[in-house]
Amino acid sequence: MPEGRDDLRPLVERLVATPMFDRADTGRARVKDWLAEIAGTGEGRVLAGRIADQPEAVLLLAGIAEASPHLWSLARGDPGGLATTLFSDPESRFDAILARGMDSVTAAVDEAEAMRLLRRLKSEGSLLVALADIGGVWPVTKVTEALTRLADTAVAGAVRHLLSDAARRGRYRSRDPARPELGSGYIVLAMGKMGAGELNFSSDIDLIVFYDADAPSLPTAIEPAPFFVRLTQRLVALMQQRTAGGYVFRTDLRLRPDPASTQIAVSTAAAVDYYESVGQTWERAALIKARPCAGDCAAGEGLLRELSPFVWRKYLDFAAVAEVHAMKRQIHAYRGHGEIAVEGHNLKLGRGGIREIEFFAQTQQLVAGGRHPELRDRRTLPTLSALAAGGWIDAQARDELAAAYCFLRSVEHRLQMVADEQTHTLPADPDQLDRFARFRGFAGRDALAEALLPHLRNVQRHYAALFEGMPAAEGHEFRFQFPAAFDDRDTLERLAALGFRQPLEASALVRGWLRGDLRSLTSTFAREQLAALVPLLIGQFAKSANPDAALIAFDRFLGGLRAAGRLLSLLRENPDLMALLGLVLGTAPRLADALAQLPQLMDAIVDPAFFGARPNESDLAESLHRSLRQALSYEDFLDRIRVFAQEQMFLIGTRIISGTLAAAQAGEAFAGLAEVLIRSLHRRVEAEFAELHGRIAAQEYAILALGRLGGREMAATSDLDLIVVYDFDHERPESDGPRPLYGSQYFARLTQRLISALTAQTNYGVLYHVDMRLRPSGRSGPLATRLDSFADYQEHEAWTWEHMALTRARVIAASPGFAAKLESTICAVLTRARSPKTIARDVTEMRRAIAGEKGDSARWDLKHVAGGLIDIEFVAQYLQLIHAAAVPDILDNSTAHVLDRAWQLRLIPPEDAEILRGAVRLYQNLDQVLRLCLPGPFDPKTAALGLIGLLTRAADVPDFATLEAFLAETQAKVRASFTRIVGMVP
């Protein structure tokens, strides 16, 4: 019996778990139909015959058929391979898959053959791992190890193939033809989860590629840099280029030194110089997991030994301590907030998630690993054990974090098995979450939540306590002095050094607080709490783009409070909550203004339910109704609805910058709020209008949302793009009120009243800006359009760009019957046959016109830049207009959803789908932060550190240089995809 293997039974005999489905019969039927379909083949007969006596295996396949299109496709694609996998011992079968894959890829005659074989290796290996995972045959640690071995084999095989090919062409001298990588000086380091042996099911692989320019592996006429850069480009293509067989691994090279200005392969001499001179703390943390996985592994180990003093320092200076504190704050764990939403929770980046466990382990390695080599382990669980063995953490922390890590990784794997997507976010829709919970083996959503929440809370508790006793960064020991009668000179100099441009005014403000000049600070208790908070406040505000403005915003906030003692005491006890407040005041002017105007908004943030599930539209509508029914007049009604809107926008915005609400969820939240407000206003305006003018027989009135509201992609500053459509009994066109109006005049004035209610400036500002230019005939057309006129215009007069806009149209207020009529009209317009060439020309010309008017060269103008959001939106709209006649399922209001459907329906190449789907989510994540925090354009040169941190977190990259490189690369790829799909260069 092989060493370490005490169970050589086949996989089907070792199954201990299967998905749980209320509708398992659907899956069983699919399995039955498929087996009948392939019964005429030898492989089909063998599989059907052998599986008949294995009910657990049938149930396992039924669960996959029901819940995982990706795995079901792999299973259906290779019945013989599936039979072999099910009826073999999984360890031996996996070893055989890897060995055969390595040999066949190495021997491939060309890159096309190598690509095919690599993709076969990935499909066979990942299906086996998934079956062993879902069936409970392998624990999660063995699953992650197997996935890493699969990636190692693929990368090593690809490198060996490429070097062998170069040797055949006389461009490389091979020391050993069977292993041409030996002595090559070409080093591929696995980073992140791959380096640690902890890959997830649909993970990207993070690699850094180095080469030794002095290695004797190249003929003298071959320049090392171009050769190894080209070799790396071919390696990436072998790994991630989409073919009929799919892809192997998405490959990320952005962790290399200075990715914005270096080639994708970096010389070892340049790397050593970079790390020793300007290497950052996050790069030290990243290199903890670095592991040679392909190429010249001996040279790779030598390079890591050379970099060891950079990673494993014998001491930790104060500046590095401060960076560790900042890294921790950037991930954001808020103590004292016990509620964590299950729907939409990000298992990796969310509170209590995988990232916090990894950070918990890695940062303590940074602190102590220099003097304690036993802590230098790449893997998370062994590191936790080593920390406990050395007394750095207690056994309870080790056990709870290890249990949480294993559970969260198992749920993460199951999420990614559904569609082979690198997602970490649980479904936000309750029905979808319930369905997923059953796929994970739970009875439903509540059972999953009951198992999940204790793990998240345990992680959050241990993470929040991390480094509590750690020394502060140098300079925090400075004692600020704010005497009542004069300004302290040393304090003024310190404020100026921290970035306060008006230190005298800043000092005067603080001295006034401590004297009790503000009503909220008249009590001794409140002033004592504030005095203790002042150094932390100053430190937080100093990180903002404008420390003086942040301090003034806090002064306005204090001035609006009735009594500050309780809140200040809470902030003092909870530095992370103080950090959140500092981030709001110093980084997000819109939120700071709202907080200053309505200080009671803090009550919602300190409420434990704040970070729980966000309210749905029915909850919002009920809450708004409770407030509005207390309105004493129409003016009071308008004020109350604006106060409610500001409160809810503040809460959504704070969730965004705290990292508890992703872009897609934020867009839906802003849109859901807008719909609730619009419908409430519409009801009140219509009722008041009817008191004066009455109603028209059989009148119908619909509000149609387009643009960001229509696509549920709103941001904090989004306007409302609206169209109003009406109808009535044409034989009785006059209203029946005291001051009757005829049809078109009636609805035009009603619409004007509605727009005024939305846009009027009251004591609490403007609710929304409204754009009606998308209505038929634009600015020259009537504000409201009769249904038959709307249909006629769209059918005979509308331009292509108007139909593009119509793809995002969505009825948000109307009677059910009238809404159905209008939606049917829109569907008829969008599903009519069109000339792809004509649409391509119109789309391209419109894109060029926008570029001519707005420009397309500013990288951080995410909407207008070449390869930016407009490119993606136009691709989605183009696809709908040319395909909807034959494939109406392509229609959706959301850009992201359209791209998802285009991928699922195979209307665009998989490579383009991956580029565009990833890019739209990246742009929306960044755009939500920028629109929330800045009143104008973003300038990286003057941006606050807090905002830079928010953007890097939103993009899930380690630093801003990496983000800029990633953004430039993404924009270039999006523009290339636009050109390929539309067929014209914009």
Coordinates of C-alpha atoms in Angstrom, one line a residue, residues 48-549:
A48 CA -24.5 3.4 -16.8
G49 CA -23.9 -0.2 -15.8
R50 CA -21.5 0.5 -13.1
I51 CA -23.3 3.5 -11.6
A52 CA -26.6 1.7 -11.4
D53 CA -25.7 0.1 -8.0
Q54 CA -24.2 3.3 -6.6
P55 CA -27.1 5.5 -5.3
E56 CA -24.8 8.0 -3.6
A57 CA -22.9 8.5 -6.8
V58 CA -26.2 9.1 -8.7
L59 CA -27.2 11.6 -6.1
L60 CA -23.8 13.4 -6.3
L61 CA -24.1 13.7 -10.1
A62 CA -27.7 14.8 -9.8
G63 CA -26.6 17.6 -7.4
I64 CA -24.0 18.7 -9.9
A65 CA -26.5 18.5 -12.8
E66 CA -28.9 20.7 -10.8
A67 CA -26.5 23.3 -9.4
S68 CA -23.2 23.5 -11.3
P69 CA -23.4 24.0 -15.0
H70 CA -19.6 24.0 -15.1
L71 CA -19.0 20.7 -13.5
W72 CA -22.0 19.1 -15.3
S73 CA -20.4 20.2 -18.6
L74 CA -17.1 18.6 -17.6
A75 CA -18.8 15.4 -16.6
R76 CA -20.9 15.2 -19.8
G77 CA -17.8 16.0 -22.0
D78 CA -15.9 12.9 -21.0
P79 CA -18.0 9.9 -19.9
G80 CA -15.1 7.5 -20.0
G81 CA -12.9 9.8 -17.9
L82 CA -15.8 10.2 -15.5
A83 CA -16.2 6.5 -15.1
T84 CA -12.5 6.0 -14.5
T85 CA -12.5 8.8 -11.9
L86 CA -15.5 7.5 -10.0
F87 CA -14.3 3.9 -9.9
S88 CA -10.6 4.6 -9.1
D89 CA -8.9 5.4 -5.9
P90 CA -8.8 9.2 -6.2
E91 CA -5.2 9.7 -5.0
S92 CA -3.8 7.2 -7.6
R93 CA -6.0 8.6 -10.3
F94 CA -5.0 12.2 -9.6
D95 CA -1.3 11.2 -9.6
A96 CA -1.8 9.5 -13.0
I97 CA -3.6 12.6 -14.4
L98 CA -0.7 14.8 -13.4
A99 CA 2.0 12.5 -14.7
R100 CA 0.3 11.9 -18.0
G101 CA -0.4 15.6 -18.4
M102 CA 3.3 16.6 -17.7
D103 CA 4.6 14.1 -20.1
S104 CA 2.2 14.9 -22.9
V105 CA 2.6 18.6 -22.7
T106 CA 6.3 18.4 -22.7
A107 CA 6.2 16.2 -25.8
A108 CA 3.7 18.4 -27.7
V109 CA 4.7 19.2 -31.2
D110 CA 3.5 22.8 -31.2
E111 CA 1.8 25.3 -28.9
A112 CA -1.7 24.5 -30.2
E113 CA -1.2 20.9 -29.1
A114 CA 0.3 22.0 -25.8
M115 CA -2.8 24.2 -25.3
R116 CA -5.2 21.4 -25.9
L117 CA -3.3 19.0 -23.6
L118 CA -3.0 21.6 -20.8
R119 CA -6.8 22.2 -20.9
R120 CA -7.5 18.5 -20.8
L121 CA -5.2 18.2 -17.8
K122 CA -7.1 21.0 -16.1
S123 CA -10.5 19.6 -16.9
E124 CA -9.7 16.1 -15.7
G125 CA -7.9 17.2 -12.6
S126 CA -10.5 19.8 -11.5
L127 CA -13.4 17.4 -12.0
L128 CA -11.8 14.8 -9.8
V129 CA -11.0 17.4 -7.1
A130 CA -14.5 18.7 -7.2
L131 CA -16.1 15.2 -6.9
A132 CA -13.7 14.4 -4.0
D133 CA -14.6 17.7 -2.3
I134 CA -18.4 17.6 -2.8
G135 CA -18.5 14.0 -1.8
G136 CA -16.6 14.6 1.4
V137 CA -13.8 12.2 0.3
W138 CA -11.0 14.8 0.8
P139 CA -10.8 17.4 3.5
V140 CA -10.4 21.0 2.4
T141 CA -6.6 21.0 3.1
K142 CA -6.2 18.1 0.7
V143 CA -8.4 19.8 -1.9
T144 CA -6.3 23.0 -1.8
E145 CA -3.1 21.0 -2.0
A146 CA -4.4 19.0 -5.0
L147 CA -5.5 22.2 -6.8
T148 CA -2.0 23.7 -6.2
R149 CA -0.3 20.5 -7.5
L150 CA -2.5 20.8 -10.6
A151 CA -1.4 24.4 -11.2
D152 CA 2.2 23.5 -10.5
T153 CA 2.1 20.7 -13.1
A154 CA 0.5 22.9 -15.7
V155 CA 3.0 25.8 -15.3
A156 CA 6.0 23.5 -15.1
G157 CA 4.8 21.5 -18.1
A158 CA 4.3 24.7 -20.1
V159 CA 7.7 26.1 -19.2
R160 CA 9.4 22.8 -20.1
H161 CA 7.5 22.7 -23.4
L162 CA 8.6 26.3 -24.2
L163 CA 12.2 25.8 -23.4
S164 CA 12.3 22.5 -25.4
D165 CA 10.9 24.3 -28.3
A166 CA 13.5 27.1 -28.0
A167 CA 16.2 24.5 -27.8
R168 CA 14.9 22.8 -31.0
R169 CA 15.1 26.2 -32.8
G170 CA 18.7 26.8 -31.6
R171 CA 17.7 29.8 -29.4
Y172 CA 18.4 28.0 -26.1
R173 CA 21.1 25.6 -24.8
S174 CA 19.7 22.8 -22.8
R175 CA 21.8 21.1 -20.2
D176 CA 19.3 18.1 -20.0
P177 CA 16.9 17.7 -22.9
A178 CA 14.5 15.8 -20.6
R179 CA 14.5 18.6 -18.1
P180 CA 15.5 21.7 -20.1
E181 CA 14.7 24.1 -17.3
L182 CA 17.7 23.0 -15.2
G183 CA 20.3 25.7 -15.2
S184 CA 18.1 28.0 -17.4
G185 CA 18.1 30.9 -14.9
Y186 CA 14.4 31.2 -15.7
I187 CA 12.5 31.4 -12.4
V188 CA 8.8 31.2 -11.9
L189 CA 7.7 32.0 -8.4
A190 CA 4.3 31.0 -7.2
M191 CA 2.8 33.7 -4.9
G192 CA -0.3 34.0 -2.8
K193 CA -2.4 30.9 -2.4
M194 CA -0.5 29.0 -5.0
G195 CA 2.8 29.7 -3.2
A196 CA 1.2 28.5 0.0
G197 CA -0.3 25.4 -1.5
E198 CA -3.8 26.7 -0.8
L199 CA -5.4 27.4 -4.2
N200 CA -9.1 27.7 -4.4
F201 CA -11.2 26.0 -7.1
S202 CA -11.4 28.8 -9.6
S203 CA -8.4 30.8 -8.5
D204 CA -6.1 33.0 -10.5
I205 CA -2.5 32.0 -10.1
D206 CA -0.2 34.8 -9.0
L207 CA 3.3 34.4 -10.5
I208 CA 6.4 36.5 -10.5
V209 CA 8.9 35.6 -13.3
F210 CA 12.6 36.4 -12.9
Y211 CA 15.6 35.5 -15.1
D212 CA 19.3 35.5 -14.4
A213 CA 20.9 37.5 -17.2
D214 CA 24.2 35.9 -16.6
A215 CA 23.0 32.3 -16.8
P216 CA 24.9 30.4 -19.5
S217 CA 21.7 29.0 -21.1
L218 CA 21.4 31.3 -24.0
P219 CA 23.6 31.6 -27.1
T220 CA 25.8 34.7 -27.1
A221 CA 23.7 36.3 -29.9
I222 CA 20.5 36.1 -27.9
E223 CA 19.6 39.0 -25.6
P224 CA 18.3 37.7 -22.3
A225 CA 15.6 40.4 -21.6
P226 CA 13.7 40.1 -24.9
F227 CA 14.0 36.3 -24.9
F228 CA 12.7 35.8 -21.4
V229 CA 9.9 38.4 -21.8
R230 CA 8.7 36.7 -25.0
L231 CA 8.9 33.3 -23.3
T232 CA 6.8 34.7 -20.4
Q233 CA 4.2 36.1 -22.8
R234 CA 3.9 32.7 -24.5
L235 CA 3.6 31.1 -21.0
V236 CA 0.7 33.4 -20.1
A237 CA -1.0 32.6 -23.4
L238 CA -0.7 28.9 -22.8
M239 CA -2.2 29.3 -19.4
Q240 CA -5.1 31.7 -20.0
Q241 CA -5.9 32.1 -23.6
R242 CA -9.5 30.8 -24.2
T243 CA -9.9 28.1 -26.7
A244 CA -12.6 25.5 -27.5
G245 CA -11.3 23.6 -24.5
G246 CA -11.5 26.6 -22.2
Y247 CA -8.5 27.9 -20.3
V248 CA -6.1 26.5 -17.8
F249 CA -5.5 29.2 -15.2
R250 CA -6.0 33.0 -15.3
T251 CA -2.5 34.2 -14.7
D252 CA -1.6 37.4 -12.8
L253 CA 1.9 38.9 -12.9
R254 CA 1.1 42.1 -11.1
L255 CA 3.0 41.2 -7.9
R256 CA 6.3 41.7 -9.6
P257 CA 8.5 44.7 -8.6
D258 CA 7.0 48.0 -9.8
P259 CA 4.5 46.5 -12.3
A260 CA 3.7 49.9 -13.8
S261 CA 7.2 50.3 -15.3
T262 CA 8.7 46.8 -15.5
Q263 CA 8.5 44.1 -18.1
I264 CA 6.6 40.9 -17.2
A265 CA 9.9 39.1 -16.6
V266 CA 12.4 40.9 -14.4
S267 CA 16.1 40.3 -14.0
T268 CA 17.2 38.9 -10.7
A269 CA 19.8 41.7 -10.3
A270 CA 17.1 44.3 -10.7
A271 CA 14.7 42.5 -8.3
V272 CA 17.3 42.3 -5.5
D273 CA 18.1 46.0 -6.0
Y274 CA 14.4 46.9 -5.9
Y275 CA 13.6 45.0 -2.8
E276 CA 16.6 46.2 -0.9
S277 CA 16.1 49.8 -1.8
V278 CA 12.3 50.5 -2.1
G279 CA 10.6 47.2 -1.1
Q280 CA 7.4 47.8 0.9
T281 CA 5.9 46.0 3.8
W282 CA 3.1 44.4 1.8
E283 CA 5.8 43.0 -0.5
R284 CA 7.5 41.5 2.5
A285 CA 4.2 39.9 3.4
A286 CA 3.7 38.6 -0.1
L287 CA 7.1 37.1 -0.3
I288 CA 6.4 35.0 2.8
K289 CA 4.4 32.7 0.5
A290 CA 6.8 32.8 -2.5
R291 CA 7.8 29.4 -3.8
P292 CA 9.6 28.3 -7.0
C293 CA 7.1 26.3 -8.9
A294 CA 8.6 26.0 -12.4
G295 CA 11.7 26.7 -14.4
D296 CA 15.0 26.8 -12.6
C297 CA 13.8 26.0 -9.1
A298 CA 17.3 25.7 -7.7
A299 CA 18.0 29.3 -8.9
G300 CA 14.6 30.3 -7.4
E301 CA 15.5 28.9 -4.0
G302 CA 18.8 30.8 -4.2
L303 CA 17.0 34.1 -5.0
L304 CA 14.7 33.6 -2.1
R305 CA 17.6 33.0 0.2
E306 CA 19.2 36.2 -1.1
L307 CA 15.9 38.1 -0.3
S308 CA 15.5 36.5 3.1
P309 CA 17.0 39.5 5.0
F310 CA 14.4 41.8 3.3
V311 CA 11.5 39.5 4.3
W312 CA 12.7 38.3 7.7
R313 CA 14.1 41.2 9.6
K314 CA 15.6 40.7 13.0
Y315 CA 13.7 43.7 14.4
L316 CA 10.6 45.7 13.4
D317 CA 11.1 49.5 13.3
F318 CA 8.4 52.0 14.1
A319 CA 7.7 52.8 10.5
A320 CA 7.0 49.2 9.7
V321 CA 4.8 48.9 12.8
A322 CA 2.8 51.8 11.5
E323 CA 2.5 50.2 8.1
V324 CA 1.2 47.0 9.7
H325 CA -1.4 49.1 11.6
A326 CA -2.4 50.7 8.3
M327 CA -2.6 47.4 6.5
K328 CA -4.9 46.2 9.3
R329 CA -7.1 49.3 9.1
Q330 CA -7.4 49.0 5.4
I331 CA -9.1 45.6 5.8
H332 CA -11.5 47.1 8.3
A333 CA -12.8 45.1 11.1
Y334 CA -15.2 47.0 13.3
R335 CA -15.5 45.8 16.9
G336 CA -18.8 46.1 18.7
H337 CA -20.8 45.4 15.6
G338 CA -22.1 41.8 16.0
E339 CA -24.5 41.7 13.0
I340 CA -23.0 40.4 9.8
A341 CA -25.2 39.9 6.8
V342 CA -25.2 36.5 5.2
E343 CA -26.8 37.5 1.9
G344 CA -24.1 39.0 -0.3
H345 CA -21.3 38.5 2.2
N346 CA -17.8 38.3 0.7
L347 CA -16.1 35.3 2.3
K348 CA -12.7 36.5 1.3
L349 CA -12.8 40.3 1.9
G350 CA -15.8 40.7 4.2
R351 CA -15.7 41.0 7.9
G352 CA -14.5 37.8 9.5
G353 CA -13.4 36.5 6.2
I354 CA -10.4 34.5 4.8
R355 CA -8.3 37.6 4.2
E356 CA -8.5 38.5 7.9
I357 CA -7.3 35.0 8.9
E358 CA -4.4 35.2 6.4
F359 CA -3.5 38.7 7.6
F360 CA -3.6 37.6 11.2
A361 CA -1.0 34.9 10.5
Q362 CA 1.2 36.7 8.1
T363 CA 1.6 40.0 10.0
Q364 CA 2.7 38.1 13.1
Q365 CA 5.2 36.3 10.9
L366 CA 6.5 39.7 9.8
V367 CA 6.8 40.8 13.4
A368 CA 8.5 37.7 14.9
G369 CA 9.7 35.5 12.0
G370 CA 13.1 37.3 11.8
R371 CA 14.1 36.0 15.2
H372 CA 12.0 32.8 15.2
P373 CA 12.6 30.8 12.0
E374 CA 10.0 28.2 13.1
L375 CA 7.3 30.7 12.1
R376 CA 8.5 30.9 8.5
D377 CA 5.9 28.7 6.9
R378 CA 4.0 29.5 3.7
R379 CA 0.8 27.8 4.8
T380 CA -1.9 29.3 6.9
L381 CA -2.8 26.5 9.2
P382 CA 0.7 25.4 10.1
T383 CA 1.5 29.0 10.8
L384 CA -1.3 29.2 13.2
S385 CA -0.1 26.1 14.9
A386 CA 3.5 27.5 15.1
L387 CA 2.2 30.8 16.6
A388 CA 0.3 28.8 19.3
A389 CA 3.3 26.6 20.0
G390 CA 5.5 29.6 20.5
G391 CA 3.0 31.3 22.8
W392 CA 2.2 34.2 20.3
I393 CA -1.5 33.2 20.3
D394 CA -3.5 30.8 22.6
A395 CA -4.9 27.4 21.6
Q396 CA -8.4 28.8 21.4
A397 CA -7.4 31.4 18.8
R398 CA -5.5 28.7 16.8
D399 CA -8.4 26.3 16.9
E400 CA -11.2 28.8 16.1
L401 CA -9.3 30.5 13.3
A402 CA -8.3 27.1 11.8
A403 CA -11.9 25.8 11.9
A404 CA -13.1 29.1 10.4
Y405 CA -10.5 28.9 7.7
C406 CA -11.4 25.4 6.7
F407 CA -15.1 26.1 6.7
L408 CA -14.8 29.3 4.7
R409 CA -12.6 27.8 2.1
S410 CA -15.0 24.9 1.6
V411 CA -17.9 27.3 1.1
E412 CA -15.7 29.4 -1.2
H413 CA -14.9 26.3 -3.3
R414 CA -18.5 25.4 -3.7
L415 CA -19.4 29.0 -4.8
Q416 CA -16.7 28.8 -7.5
M417 CA -17.8 25.4 -8.7
V418 CA -21.2 26.7 -9.9
A419 CA -19.9 28.5 -12.9
D420 CA -16.1 28.4 -12.7
E421 CA -15.9 32.0 -11.6
Q422 CA -13.5 33.6 -9.2
T423 CA -16.2 34.7 -6.9
H424 CA -16.1 34.9 -3.1
T425 CA -19.6 36.5 -2.5
L426 CA -22.6 34.6 -1.4
P427 CA -25.8 35.2 -3.4
A428 CA -27.6 38.3 -2.3
D429 CA -31.0 37.0 -3.4
P430 CA -32.6 34.9 -0.7
D431 CA -33.9 32.2 -3.1
Q432 CA -30.5 31.9 -4.8
L433 CA -28.7 31.7 -1.4
D434 CA -31.1 29.0 -0.3
R435 CA -30.4 27.1 -3.5
F436 CA -26.6 27.5 -3.0
A437 CA -26.9 26.4 0.7
R438 CA -28.4 23.1 -0.5
F439 CA -25.6 22.6 -3.0
R440 CA -23.2 23.1 -0.1
G441 CA -25.0 20.3 1.8
F442 CA -27.2 22.3 4.1
A443 CA -30.9 22.1 4.5
G444 CA -31.3 25.7 3.4
R445 CA -30.2 29.3 4.0
D446 CA -30.8 29.3 7.7
A447 CA -28.8 26.2 8.3
L448 CA -25.9 27.7 6.3
A449 CA -26.2 30.9 8.3
E450 CA -26.2 29.0 11.6
A451 CA -22.9 27.3 10.7
L452 CA -21.3 30.3 9.0
L453 CA -21.9 33.2 11.4
P454 CA -20.1 31.8 14.5
H455 CA -17.0 31.4 12.3
L456 CA -17.2 34.9 11.0
R457 CA -17.7 36.3 14.5
N458 CA -14.8 34.3 15.9
V459 CA -12.5 35.6 13.2
Q460 CA -13.6 39.1 13.7
R461 CA -13.0 38.9 17.4
H462 CA -9.5 37.6 17.1
Y463 CA -8.6 39.9 14.2
A464 CA -9.9 43.0 16.0
A465 CA -7.6 42.2 19.0
L466 CA -4.6 41.7 16.8
F467 CA -1.6 43.9 17.8
E468 CA -3.7 45.7 20.5
G469 CA -0.5 45.9 22.6
M470 CA 1.7 46.8 19.8
P471 CA 3.8 50.0 20.1
A472 CA 2.5 53.0 18.3
A473 CA 4.3 54.4 15.3
E474 CA 7.0 56.9 15.9
G475 CA 5.6 60.4 16.5
H476 CA 2.4 59.2 18.2
E477 CA 4.1 59.7 21.5
F478 CA 4.0 63.4 20.9
R479 CA 1.8 65.1 23.5
F480 CA -0.5 67.7 22.0
Q481 CA -1.1 70.7 24.2
F482 CA -4.3 72.9 23.9
P483 CA -4.3 75.3 26.8
A484 CA -7.5 77.3 27.2
A485 CA -5.9 80.8 26.8
F486 CA -3.1 80.4 24.2
D487 CA -1.7 78.2 21.4
D488 CA 1.2 75.9 22.2
R489 CA 4.1 76.5 19.9
D490 CA 5.2 72.9 19.7
T491 CA 1.7 71.8 19.0
L492 CA 1.4 74.3 16.1
E493 CA 4.6 73.1 14.6
R494 CA 3.4 69.5 14.9
L495 CA 0.1 70.3 13.3
A496 CA 1.9 71.9 10.4
A497 CA 4.2 69.0 10.0
L498 CA 1.2 66.7 9.8
G499 CA -0.3 68.6 6.9
F500 CA -2.6 71.2 8.5
R501 CA -2.3 74.3 6.4
Q502 CA -3.9 76.5 9.1
P503 CA -2.5 75.2 12.4
L504 CA -3.6 78.3 14.3
E505 CA -7.2 77.8 13.3
A506 CA -7.0 74.1 14.0
S507 CA -5.6 74.7 17.4
A508 CA -8.2 77.3 18.1
L509 CA -11.0 74.9 17.2
V510 CA -9.7 72.2 19.5
R511 CA -9.1 74.6 22.4
G512 CA -12.7 75.8 22.0
W513 CA -13.9 72.2 22.2
L514 CA -11.9 71.5 25.4
R515 CA -13.2 74.8 27.0
G516 CA -16.8 73.6 26.4
D517 CA -17.7 76.3 23.9
L518 CA -20.0 73.9 22.0
R519 CA -23.4 73.0 23.5
S520 CA -22.6 69.3 23.1
L521 CA -19.5 69.6 25.2
T522 CA -20.7 71.4 28.3
S523 CA -20.4 68.3 30.5
T524 CA -17.0 67.5 32.1
F525 CA -17.5 63.8 31.0
A526 CA -17.8 64.8 27.3
R527 CA -14.7 67.0 27.4
E528 CA -12.7 64.3 29.2
Q529 CA -13.6 61.8 26.5
L530 CA -12.8 64.2 23.7
A531 CA -9.5 65.1 25.3
A532 CA -8.5 61.5 25.2
L533 CA -9.6 61.2 21.5
V534 CA -7.9 64.4 20.2
P535 CA -4.5 62.7 19.3
L536 CA -6.4 59.9 17.4
L537 CA -8.6 62.5 15.7
I538 CA -5.7 64.5 14.6
G539 CA -3.9 61.4 13.3
Q540 CA -6.9 60.3 11.3
F541 CA -7.6 63.8 9.8
A542 CA -3.9 64.1 8.9
K543 CA -4.3 61.2 6.5
S544 CA -7.0 63.0 4.5
A545 CA -6.5 65.2 1.4
N546 CA -7.5 68.2 3.4
P547 CA -6.9 67.8 7.2
D548 CA -8.2 71.3 7.9
A549 CA -11.5 70.6 6.1

